[in-house]
Amino acid sequence: MARESWASKLGFMLAAMGSAVGLGNIWRFSYVAGENGGGAFLILYLISVLVIGIPLLLVEVSIGRKAQSDVVGSYEKLAPGKPWYLAGFFGIGASLLILGFYSVVAGWSFYYFWNYLNGFFFNEPQEGYGPAFESFTTTLTQPLIWHGLFMVVTILIVLSGVKKGIELANKIFMPLLAILLIILAGFSLSLDGAAEGMRFLFQPDWSVLSDPTVYISALGQAFFSLSLGVGAMMTYGSYLSSSHKLPGATFGIGIMDTLFAIISGVVIFPAVFAFSIEPDSGPVLVFITLPSIFNQMPFGGYVGILFFLSLSLAAISSSVSLLEVPVSYLMRAASWTRRKAAMVSGLIIFILGIGASLGMGVLAGVTPIGENNIMDSMDYIASNIFLPLGGMTMALFVGWHFTKRTALEAADLSGTGLGSVWYGLVRYIAPILIVIIFLQALGLF
Ligand code: TRP
């Protein structure tokens, strides 16, 4: 059977943007920026996106398009008999780990959507949105049911193949999400105390730069948000033919993703300060702050419906790309049907997610890394360690295993001045920066 492919370059762009724009832009960006002091973090994040993220996005997509295979198969095909393919297995592991906790948070988003749809959250629950969130996430089965439901939806979409469903959903809901966020940003800016939030986000407080963890957090956020380092973008690139040019497409995807993150920052931080919520309250920020804003808005309940619907859909289009990594591998390497591959991988992810979910409640005392609960530890290991390592391996592959000529050809940059800049970034600058940031996070630099 012929390998699947996108219907058009636009289809690829939409799917890749759908992969990039997700919970990472709204939920994760806002709490990581909040924990790391705001403005100075934003600048480090933007530098990471421009100097490392976007060049590596082009690296990742071009490897996949050249090899026309999954993350393990691509390395095997382009470097037969060499150990590079091990990085592919590493990517599969990381994608399972990420989707394990991602789908739990996406399940919360489903739950919020449901509660707005029924009008339950139109008015603040008696105990307040914060405690309502707490009591939901700390129960045993409720969050697991929503997590399972989210995985079922993800599996069903992946089951139906590359072309069907994903492209259409992205076409409708990505613009909807953009419009909603802009409306919300306008409202947020009109709140008393908005200026303080804008200062927090845009006025760098350079003193936070003395904290070594800020750098690794900015780098990890850039990788997470751009869906880099596990082979998701490689797999998506493998469904693209060489007649479609990559540099403009990857640059567009990177810029769109960054815009979505900044706009969600403008939605969230003015409101955080207006409602005197601590910006460093962590992963719960979006699920407590936004409902409070909606509660103050005319027709806010309806906005809540649309917002959490859009957030859920943004999460689905991202989770689909994560599930596609093991699925595409199993279909080729184990000759499984798409159906079987999607169901088995989805089940493994569901089980991983149970740990993340229970870590909010009964297992709250389990803190694998520092003070981080299970979910935050999974996120920390995956985003701050696996993703940058995976991305660095791809950079080394294209920068050192390929000849310069092959690298530039694979990326559609032959004979352009930009090509040499990109190649220099990929061969030297990005790997060196990643190593420095790592050593520094370990306190060795
Ligand atoms: N980028 C997505 C987000 O911001 C999440 C995501 C999808 C992802 N695919 C990925 C993260 C691959 C890392 C690797 O929500």
Tab-separated table of C-alpha atoms in Angstrom, residues 6 124 142 335:
chain	number	residue	atom	x	y	z
A	6	TRP	CA	-1.265	15.338	2.743
A	124	GLU	CA	-18.852	31.067	40.152
A	142	GLN	CA	-13.648	11.848	37.358
A	335	SER	CA	3.205	-4.139	9.891
